[in-house]
mmCIF file of C-alpha atoms in Angstrom:
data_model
loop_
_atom_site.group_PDB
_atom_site.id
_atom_site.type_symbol
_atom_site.label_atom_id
_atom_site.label_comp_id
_atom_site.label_asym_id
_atom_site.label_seq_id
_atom_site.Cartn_x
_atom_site.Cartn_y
_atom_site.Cartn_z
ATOM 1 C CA UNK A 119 123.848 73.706 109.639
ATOM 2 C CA UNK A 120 121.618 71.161 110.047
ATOM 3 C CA UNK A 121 119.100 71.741 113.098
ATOM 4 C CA UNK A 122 118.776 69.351 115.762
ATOM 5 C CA UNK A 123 117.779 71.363 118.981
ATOM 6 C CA UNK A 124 115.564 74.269 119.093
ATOM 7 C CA UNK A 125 116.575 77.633 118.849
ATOM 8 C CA UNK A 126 116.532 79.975 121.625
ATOM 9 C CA UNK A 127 114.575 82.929 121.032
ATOM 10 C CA UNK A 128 117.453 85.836 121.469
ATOM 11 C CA UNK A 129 118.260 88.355 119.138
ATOM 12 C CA UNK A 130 121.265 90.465 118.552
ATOM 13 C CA UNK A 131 121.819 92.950 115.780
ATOM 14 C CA UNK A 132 125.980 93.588 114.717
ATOM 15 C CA UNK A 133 126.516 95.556 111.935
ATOM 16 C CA UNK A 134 128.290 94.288 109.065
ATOM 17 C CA UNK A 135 131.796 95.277 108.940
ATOM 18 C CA UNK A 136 132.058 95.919 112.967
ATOM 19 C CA UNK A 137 132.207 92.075 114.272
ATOM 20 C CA UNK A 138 131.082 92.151 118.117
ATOM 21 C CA UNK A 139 134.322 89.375 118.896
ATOM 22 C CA UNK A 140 137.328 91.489 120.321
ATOM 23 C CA UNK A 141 140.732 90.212 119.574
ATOM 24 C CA UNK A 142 142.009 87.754 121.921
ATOM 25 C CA UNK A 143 143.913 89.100 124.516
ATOM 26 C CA UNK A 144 147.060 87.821 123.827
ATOM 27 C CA UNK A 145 145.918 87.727 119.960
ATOM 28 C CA UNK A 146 148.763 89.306 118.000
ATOM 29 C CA UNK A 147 147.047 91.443 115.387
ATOM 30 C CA UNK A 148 145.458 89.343 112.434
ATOM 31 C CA UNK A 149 147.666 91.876 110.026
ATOM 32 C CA UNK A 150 150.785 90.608 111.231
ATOM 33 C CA UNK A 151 150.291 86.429 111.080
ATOM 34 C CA UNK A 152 153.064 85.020 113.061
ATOM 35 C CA UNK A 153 155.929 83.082 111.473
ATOM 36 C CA UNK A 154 154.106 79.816 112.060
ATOM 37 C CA UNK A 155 150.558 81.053 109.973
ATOM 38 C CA UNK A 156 152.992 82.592 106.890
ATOM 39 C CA UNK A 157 155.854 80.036 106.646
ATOM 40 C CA UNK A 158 157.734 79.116 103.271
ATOM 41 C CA UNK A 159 154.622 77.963 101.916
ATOM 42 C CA UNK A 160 153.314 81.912 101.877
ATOM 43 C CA UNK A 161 149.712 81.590 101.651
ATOM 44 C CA UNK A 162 147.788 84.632 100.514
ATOM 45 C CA UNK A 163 145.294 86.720 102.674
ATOM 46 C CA UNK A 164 141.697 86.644 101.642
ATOM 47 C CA UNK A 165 140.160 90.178 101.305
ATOM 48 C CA UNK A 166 137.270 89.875 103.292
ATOM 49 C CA UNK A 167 135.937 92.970 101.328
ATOM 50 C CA UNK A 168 135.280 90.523 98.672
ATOM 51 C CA UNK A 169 133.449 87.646 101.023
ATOM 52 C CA UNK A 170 131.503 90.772 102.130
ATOM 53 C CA UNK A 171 130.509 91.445 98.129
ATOM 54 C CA UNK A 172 129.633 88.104 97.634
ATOM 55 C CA UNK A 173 126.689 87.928 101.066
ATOM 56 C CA UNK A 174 125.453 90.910 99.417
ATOM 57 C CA UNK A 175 124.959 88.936 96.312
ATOM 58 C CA UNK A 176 123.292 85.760 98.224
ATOM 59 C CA UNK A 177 121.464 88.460 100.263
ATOM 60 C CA UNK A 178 119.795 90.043 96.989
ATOM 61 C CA UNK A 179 119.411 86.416 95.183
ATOM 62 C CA UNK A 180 117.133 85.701 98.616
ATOM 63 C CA UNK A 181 115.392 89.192 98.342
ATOM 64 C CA UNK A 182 114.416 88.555 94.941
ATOM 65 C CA UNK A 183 112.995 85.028 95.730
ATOM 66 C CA UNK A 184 110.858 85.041 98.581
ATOM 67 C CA UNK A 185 113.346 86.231 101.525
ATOM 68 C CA UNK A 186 115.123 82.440 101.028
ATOM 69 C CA UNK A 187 117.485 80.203 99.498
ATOM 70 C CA UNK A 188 115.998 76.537 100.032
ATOM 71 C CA UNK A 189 116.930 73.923 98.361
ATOM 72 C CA UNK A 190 113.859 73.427 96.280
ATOM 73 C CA UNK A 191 113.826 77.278 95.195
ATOM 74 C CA UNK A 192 114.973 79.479 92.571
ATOM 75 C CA UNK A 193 116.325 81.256 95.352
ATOM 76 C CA UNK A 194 118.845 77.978 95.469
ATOM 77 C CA UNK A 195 119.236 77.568 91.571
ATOM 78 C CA UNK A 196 120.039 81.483 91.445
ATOM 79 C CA UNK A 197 122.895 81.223 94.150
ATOM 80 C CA UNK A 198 124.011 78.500 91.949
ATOM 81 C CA UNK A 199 124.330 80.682 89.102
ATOM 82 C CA UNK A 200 126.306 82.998 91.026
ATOM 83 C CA UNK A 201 129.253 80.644 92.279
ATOM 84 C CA UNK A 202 128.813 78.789 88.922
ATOM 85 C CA UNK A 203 129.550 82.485 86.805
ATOM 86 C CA UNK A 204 132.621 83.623 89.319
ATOM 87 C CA UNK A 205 134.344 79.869 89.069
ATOM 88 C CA UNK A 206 134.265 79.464 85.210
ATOM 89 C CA UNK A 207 135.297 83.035 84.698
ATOM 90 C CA UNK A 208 138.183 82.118 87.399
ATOM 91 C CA UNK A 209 139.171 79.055 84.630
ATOM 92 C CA UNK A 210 137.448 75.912 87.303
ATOM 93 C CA UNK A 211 136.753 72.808 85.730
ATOM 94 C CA UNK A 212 132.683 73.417 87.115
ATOM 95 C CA UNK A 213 130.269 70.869 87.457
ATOM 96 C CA UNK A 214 126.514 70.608 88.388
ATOM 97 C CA UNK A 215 125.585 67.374 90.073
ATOM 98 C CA UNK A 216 122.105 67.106 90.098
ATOM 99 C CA UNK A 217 120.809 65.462 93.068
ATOM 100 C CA UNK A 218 118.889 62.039 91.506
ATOM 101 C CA UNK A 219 117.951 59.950 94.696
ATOM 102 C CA UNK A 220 118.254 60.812 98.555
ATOM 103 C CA UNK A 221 117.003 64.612 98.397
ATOM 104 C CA UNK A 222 114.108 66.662 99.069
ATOM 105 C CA UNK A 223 112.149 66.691 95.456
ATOM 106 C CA UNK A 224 112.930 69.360 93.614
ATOM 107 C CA UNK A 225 116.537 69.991 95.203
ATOM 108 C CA UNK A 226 118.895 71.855 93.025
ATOM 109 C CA UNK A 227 122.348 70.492 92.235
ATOM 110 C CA UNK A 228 125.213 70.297 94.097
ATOM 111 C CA UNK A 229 128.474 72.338 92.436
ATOM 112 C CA UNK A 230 131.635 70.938 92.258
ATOM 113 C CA UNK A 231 134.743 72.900 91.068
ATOM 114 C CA UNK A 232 138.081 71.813 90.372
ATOM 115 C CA UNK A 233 141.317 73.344 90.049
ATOM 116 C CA UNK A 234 142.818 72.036 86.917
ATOM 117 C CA UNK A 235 146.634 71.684 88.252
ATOM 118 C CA UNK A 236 148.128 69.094 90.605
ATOM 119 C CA UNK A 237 148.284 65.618 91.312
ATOM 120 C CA UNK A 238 145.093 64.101 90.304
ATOM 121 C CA UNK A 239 145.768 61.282 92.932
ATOM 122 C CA UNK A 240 146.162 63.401 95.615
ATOM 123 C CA UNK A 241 143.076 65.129 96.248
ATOM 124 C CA UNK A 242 142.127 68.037 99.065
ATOM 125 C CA UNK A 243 138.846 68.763 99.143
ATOM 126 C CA UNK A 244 136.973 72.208 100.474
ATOM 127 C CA UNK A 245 133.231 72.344 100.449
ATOM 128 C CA UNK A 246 130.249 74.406 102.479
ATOM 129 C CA UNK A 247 126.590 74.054 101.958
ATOM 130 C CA UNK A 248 124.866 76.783 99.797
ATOM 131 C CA UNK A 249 121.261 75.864 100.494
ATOM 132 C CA UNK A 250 119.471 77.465 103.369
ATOM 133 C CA UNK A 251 116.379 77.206 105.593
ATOM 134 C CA UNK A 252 112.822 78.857 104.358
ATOM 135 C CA UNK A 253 112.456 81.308 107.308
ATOM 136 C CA UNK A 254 115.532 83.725 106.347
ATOM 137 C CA UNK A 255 118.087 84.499 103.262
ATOM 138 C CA UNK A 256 120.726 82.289 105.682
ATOM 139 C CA UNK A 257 123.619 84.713 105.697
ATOM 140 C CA UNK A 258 125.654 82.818 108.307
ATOM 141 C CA UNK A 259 124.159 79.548 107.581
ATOM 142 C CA UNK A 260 126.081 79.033 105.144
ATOM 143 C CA UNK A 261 126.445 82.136 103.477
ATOM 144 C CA UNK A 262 129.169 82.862 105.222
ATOM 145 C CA UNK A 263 130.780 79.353 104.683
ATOM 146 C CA UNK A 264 130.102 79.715 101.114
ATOM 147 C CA UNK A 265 131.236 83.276 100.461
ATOM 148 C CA UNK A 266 134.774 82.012 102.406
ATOM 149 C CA UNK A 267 135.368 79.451 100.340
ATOM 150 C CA UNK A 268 134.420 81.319 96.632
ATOM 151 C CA UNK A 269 136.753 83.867 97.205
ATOM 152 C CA UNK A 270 139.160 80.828 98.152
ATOM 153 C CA UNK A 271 139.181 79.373 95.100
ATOM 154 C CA UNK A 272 139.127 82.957 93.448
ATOM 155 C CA UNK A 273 142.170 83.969 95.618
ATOM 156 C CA UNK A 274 143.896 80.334 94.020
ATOM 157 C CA UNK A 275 142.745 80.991 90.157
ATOM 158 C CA UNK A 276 144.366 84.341 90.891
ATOM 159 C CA UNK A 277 147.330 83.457 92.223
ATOM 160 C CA UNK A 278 147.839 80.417 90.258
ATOM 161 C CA UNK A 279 150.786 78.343 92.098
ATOM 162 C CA UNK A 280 152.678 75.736 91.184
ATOM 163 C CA UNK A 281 149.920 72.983 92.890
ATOM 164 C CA UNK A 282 151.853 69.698 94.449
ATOM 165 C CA UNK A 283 147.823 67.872 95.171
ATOM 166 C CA UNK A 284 144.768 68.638 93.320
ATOM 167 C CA UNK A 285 142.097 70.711 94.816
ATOM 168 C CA UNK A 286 138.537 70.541 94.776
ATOM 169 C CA UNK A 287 135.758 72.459 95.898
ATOM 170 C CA UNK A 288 132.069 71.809 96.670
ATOM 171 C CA UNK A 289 129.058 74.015 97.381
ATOM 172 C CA UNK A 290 126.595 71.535 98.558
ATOM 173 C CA UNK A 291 122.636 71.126 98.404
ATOM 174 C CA UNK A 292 119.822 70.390 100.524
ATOM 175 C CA UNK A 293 121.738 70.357 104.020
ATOM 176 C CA UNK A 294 119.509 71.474 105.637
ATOM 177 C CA UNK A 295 117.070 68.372 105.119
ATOM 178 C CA UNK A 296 119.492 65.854 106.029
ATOM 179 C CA UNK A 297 122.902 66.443 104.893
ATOM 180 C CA UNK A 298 121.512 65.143 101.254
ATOM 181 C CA UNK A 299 123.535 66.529 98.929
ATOM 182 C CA UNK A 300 126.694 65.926 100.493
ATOM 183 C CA UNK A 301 125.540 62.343 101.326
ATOM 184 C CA UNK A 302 124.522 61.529 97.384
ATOM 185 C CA UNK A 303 127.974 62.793 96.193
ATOM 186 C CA UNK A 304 129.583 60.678 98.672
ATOM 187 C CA UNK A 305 127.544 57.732 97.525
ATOM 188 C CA UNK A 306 128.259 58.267 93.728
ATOM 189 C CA UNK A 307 132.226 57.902 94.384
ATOM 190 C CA UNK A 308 134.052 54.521 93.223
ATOM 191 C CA UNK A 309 136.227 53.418 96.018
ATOM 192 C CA UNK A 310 138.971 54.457 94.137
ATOM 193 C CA UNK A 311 137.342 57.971 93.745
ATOM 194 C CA UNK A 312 137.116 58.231 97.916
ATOM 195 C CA UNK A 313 140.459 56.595 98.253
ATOM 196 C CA UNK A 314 142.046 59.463 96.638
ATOM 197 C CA UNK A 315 140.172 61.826 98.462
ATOM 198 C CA UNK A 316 143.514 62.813 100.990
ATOM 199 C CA UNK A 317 140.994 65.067 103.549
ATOM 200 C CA UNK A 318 138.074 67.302 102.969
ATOM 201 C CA UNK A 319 137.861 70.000 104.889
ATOM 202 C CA UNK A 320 133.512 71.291 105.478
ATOM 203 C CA UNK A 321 132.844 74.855 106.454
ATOM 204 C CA UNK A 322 129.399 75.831 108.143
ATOM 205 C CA UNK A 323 128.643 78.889 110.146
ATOM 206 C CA UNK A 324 132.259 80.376 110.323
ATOM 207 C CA UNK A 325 130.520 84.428 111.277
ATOM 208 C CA UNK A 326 128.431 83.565 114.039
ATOM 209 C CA UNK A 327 127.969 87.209 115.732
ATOM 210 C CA UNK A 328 128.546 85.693 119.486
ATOM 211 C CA UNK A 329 130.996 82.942 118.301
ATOM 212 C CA UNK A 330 133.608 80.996 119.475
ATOM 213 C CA UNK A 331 136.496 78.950 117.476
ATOM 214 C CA UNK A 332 135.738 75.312 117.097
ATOM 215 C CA UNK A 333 137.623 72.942 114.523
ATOM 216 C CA UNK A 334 136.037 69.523 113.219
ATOM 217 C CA UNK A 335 137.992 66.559 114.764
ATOM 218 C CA UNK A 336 140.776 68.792 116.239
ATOM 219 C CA UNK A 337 143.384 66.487 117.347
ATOM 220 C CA UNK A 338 143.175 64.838 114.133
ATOM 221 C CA UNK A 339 146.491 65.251 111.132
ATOM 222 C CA UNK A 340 143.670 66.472 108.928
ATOM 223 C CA UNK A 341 143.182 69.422 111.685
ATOM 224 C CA UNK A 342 146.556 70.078 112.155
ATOM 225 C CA UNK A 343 147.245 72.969 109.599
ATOM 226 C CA UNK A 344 143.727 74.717 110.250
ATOM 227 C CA UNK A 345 144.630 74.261 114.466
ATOM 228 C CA UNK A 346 147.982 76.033 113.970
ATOM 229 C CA UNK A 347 146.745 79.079 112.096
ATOM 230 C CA UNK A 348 144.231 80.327 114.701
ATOM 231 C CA UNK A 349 146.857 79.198 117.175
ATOM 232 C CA UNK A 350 149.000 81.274 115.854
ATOM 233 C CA UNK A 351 146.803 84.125 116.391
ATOM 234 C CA UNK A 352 146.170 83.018 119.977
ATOM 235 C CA UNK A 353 142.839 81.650 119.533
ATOM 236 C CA UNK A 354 142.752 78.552 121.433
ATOM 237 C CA UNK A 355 140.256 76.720 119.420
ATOM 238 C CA UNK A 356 138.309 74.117 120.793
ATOM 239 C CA UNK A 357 136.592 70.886 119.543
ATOM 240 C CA UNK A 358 133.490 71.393 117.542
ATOM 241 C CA UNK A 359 131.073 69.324 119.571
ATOM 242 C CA UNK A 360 128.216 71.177 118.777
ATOM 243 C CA UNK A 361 128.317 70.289 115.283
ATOM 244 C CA UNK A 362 129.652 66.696 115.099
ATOM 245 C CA UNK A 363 127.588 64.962 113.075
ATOM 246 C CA UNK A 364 125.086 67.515 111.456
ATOM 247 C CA UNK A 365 126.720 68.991 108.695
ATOM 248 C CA UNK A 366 128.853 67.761 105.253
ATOM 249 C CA UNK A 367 132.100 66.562 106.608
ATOM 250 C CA UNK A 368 129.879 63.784 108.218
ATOM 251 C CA UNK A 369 129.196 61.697 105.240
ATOM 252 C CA UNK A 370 132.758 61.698 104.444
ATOM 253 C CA UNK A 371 134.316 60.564 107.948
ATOM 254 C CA UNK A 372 131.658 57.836 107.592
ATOM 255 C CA UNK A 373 133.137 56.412 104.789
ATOM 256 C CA UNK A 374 136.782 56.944 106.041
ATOM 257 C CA UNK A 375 137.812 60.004 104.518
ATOM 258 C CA UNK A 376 139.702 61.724 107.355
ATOM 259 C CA UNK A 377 137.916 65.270 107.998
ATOM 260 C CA UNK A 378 138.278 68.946 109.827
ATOM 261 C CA UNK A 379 137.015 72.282 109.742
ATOM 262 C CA UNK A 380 136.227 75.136 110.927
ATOM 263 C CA UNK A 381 133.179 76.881 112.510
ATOM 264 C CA UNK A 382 131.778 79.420 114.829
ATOM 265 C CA UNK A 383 128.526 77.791 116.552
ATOM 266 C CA UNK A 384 125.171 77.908 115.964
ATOM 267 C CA UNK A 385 122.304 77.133 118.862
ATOM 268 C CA UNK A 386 124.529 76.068 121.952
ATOM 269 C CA UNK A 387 125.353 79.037 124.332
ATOM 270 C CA UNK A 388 128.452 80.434 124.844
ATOM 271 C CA UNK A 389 130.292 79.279 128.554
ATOM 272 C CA UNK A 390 131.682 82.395 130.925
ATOM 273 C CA UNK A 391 135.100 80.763 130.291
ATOM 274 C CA UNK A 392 134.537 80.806 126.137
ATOM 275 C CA UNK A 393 133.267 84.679 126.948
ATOM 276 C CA UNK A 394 136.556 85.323 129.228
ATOM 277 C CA UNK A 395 139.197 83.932 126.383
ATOM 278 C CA UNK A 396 136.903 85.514 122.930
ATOM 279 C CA UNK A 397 134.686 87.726 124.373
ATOM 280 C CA UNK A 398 131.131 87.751 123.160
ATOM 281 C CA UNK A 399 128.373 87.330 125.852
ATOM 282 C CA UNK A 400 128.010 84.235 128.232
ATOM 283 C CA UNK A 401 124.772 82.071 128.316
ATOM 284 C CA UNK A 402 123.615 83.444 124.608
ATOM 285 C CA UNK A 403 123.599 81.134 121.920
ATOM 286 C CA UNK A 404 126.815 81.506 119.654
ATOM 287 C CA UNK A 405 124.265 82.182 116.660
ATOM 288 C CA UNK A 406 121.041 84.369 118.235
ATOM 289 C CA UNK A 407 119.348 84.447 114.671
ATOM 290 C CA UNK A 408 120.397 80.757 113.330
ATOM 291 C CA UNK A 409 117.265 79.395 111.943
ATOM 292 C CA UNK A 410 115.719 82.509 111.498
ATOM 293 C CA UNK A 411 114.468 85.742 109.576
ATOM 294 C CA UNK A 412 117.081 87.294 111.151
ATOM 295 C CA UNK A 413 120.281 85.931 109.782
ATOM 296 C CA UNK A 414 120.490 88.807 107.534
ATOM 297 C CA UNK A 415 124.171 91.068 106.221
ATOM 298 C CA UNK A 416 123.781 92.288 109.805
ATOM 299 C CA UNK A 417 124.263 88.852 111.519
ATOM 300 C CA UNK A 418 127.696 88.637 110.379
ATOM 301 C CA UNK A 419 131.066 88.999 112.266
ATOM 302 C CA UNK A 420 133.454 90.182 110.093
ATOM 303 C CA UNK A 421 136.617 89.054 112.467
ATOM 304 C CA UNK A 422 135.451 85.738 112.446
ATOM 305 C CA UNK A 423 134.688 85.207 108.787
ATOM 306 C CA UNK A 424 138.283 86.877 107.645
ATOM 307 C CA UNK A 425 140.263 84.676 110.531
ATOM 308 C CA UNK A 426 138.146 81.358 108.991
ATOM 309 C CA UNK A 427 139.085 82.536 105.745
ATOM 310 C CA UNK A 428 142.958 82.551 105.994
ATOM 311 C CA UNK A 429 142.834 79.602 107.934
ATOM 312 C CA UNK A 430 141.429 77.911 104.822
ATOM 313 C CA UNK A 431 144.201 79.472 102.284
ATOM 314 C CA UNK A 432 146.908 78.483 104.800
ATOM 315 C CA UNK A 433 145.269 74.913 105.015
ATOM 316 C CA UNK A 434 145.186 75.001 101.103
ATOM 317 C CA UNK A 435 148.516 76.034 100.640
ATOM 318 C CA UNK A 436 150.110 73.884 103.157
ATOM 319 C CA UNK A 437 148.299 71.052 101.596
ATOM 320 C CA UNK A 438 148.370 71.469 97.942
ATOM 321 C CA UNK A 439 150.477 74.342 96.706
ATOM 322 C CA UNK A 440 154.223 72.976 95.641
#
């Protein structure tokens, strides 16, 4: 996520695997989704063992290139590579957009993948940002957006359903300096490109390790199938305030394409009453390593980042799948 404020200086270390949110109290177990999250429409579950697979993969791409993946780095280009290979092998239609006006020089490309079945004028879009900042590999921000939604569109390829819409997914660049890559793409869309555009649907910092449950533009249609999954596990999600604004759905609502999503916080602390209904600790920032060397594989909450991604596959399914 973009920065705006700066980052308290707290730390927090949560092994990966053992996320530090509790179920909600009156939470029925994630394992059992509730009649409303897995309704005719049947959408899969996302192994999480596999989102985990693919942070250790970012993780190692930033070891091997300076601790980081910026935009402007090989650290970047390599993560590319990575979605790029797992898409194409999954049969995407996978594009590089390289970045030509509006981002930092030397930006990599944004990637754009799209399902090859489904109404081409009835378009759902899915993206996160893949770029980080310099001062850590950015394993939350975004990795953990970015891992959720490759083993989306992995989870789709595999399944392979009759598709109703067309879906399209986006892993963007150079967020972090201004929402750049996501901004360009937006520019380089005819009007008739954006007006088939039905929602798109941005995922940013969906592990934070002292989280809480926030949707884009929650009272919004666009919202409405993303709101009544972690309903349905007794979440209570609340608006994302924190984040309106500063990260890749934003270029899109300003051009009228309606917009939701999910995420988990990043800077902002966490109220007593958002400790009392998800647990986590009160007055700590939601994110106690965002923005720094810190948001390593051990910054991740596990229950956080499997709830976000279902939530996307029942979104998916509920909006594209026949």
């Amino acid at each position: 996520m973009r920065r705006r404020f700066a980052v308290a200086s707290f730390s927090l270390a949560v092994v990966l695997g053992c996320g530090t949110l509790p179920a909600a109290a009156a939470a029925p177990a994630d394992a059992s989704r509730s009649a409303l999250a897995v309704d005719a429409l049947a959408a899969p579950d996302v192994d999480v063992t596999k989102m985990r697979a693919h942070l250790s993969e970012l993780s190692a791409i930033a070891g091997r290139n300076g601790g980081n993946r910026r935009s402007t780095t090989q650290g970047y280009r390599d993560s590319v590579a990575y979605v790029k290979g797992k898409l194409q092998a999954a049969g995407y239609t996978v594009t590089e957009q390289p970045c030509t006006s509006g981002c930092t020089s030397g930006a990599g490309p944004n990637l754009i993948a799209e399902w090859p079945r489904g109404d081409t004028n009835n378009v759902y879009m899915f993206g996160a940002h893949l770029d980080g900042v310099s001062a850590g590999p950015g394993m939350n921000d975004n990795g953990s957006g970015s891992a959720a939604l490759l083993e989306n569109a992995l989870t789709l390829a595999q399944q392979n359903p009759t598709m109703r819409n067309r879906v399209r997914f986006a892993w963007w660049t150079d967020e972090e300096q201004g929402l750049n890559g996501s901004k360009f793409y937006v520019r380089s869309l005819s009007s008739t490109q954006r007006s088939k555009i039905r929602a798109y649907y941005n995922f940013d910092m969906v592990a934070s390790t002292n989280g809480g449950y926030f949707i884009n533009r929650i009272t919004s249609s666009a919202a409405a199938p993303m709101k009544a999954y972690w309903d349905s596990l007794g979440l209570r999600p609340e608006e994302n305030t924190e984040g309106a604004g500063r990260s890749d759905d934003y270029p899109f609502e300003q051009v009228g394409i309606p917009t939701s999503g999910y995420a988990m916080g990043a800077s902002a602390r966490k109220t007593s009453a958002q400790a009392t209904k998800w647990g986590g600790t009160a007055g700590s920032a939601y994110d106690p390593c965002y923005h720094r060397s810190c948001d390593t594989l051990t910054n991740i909450d596990t229950i956080g980042l499997n709830r976000a991604a279902d939530g996307i596959a029942h979104t998916l399914w509920q909006q594209a799948v026949s």
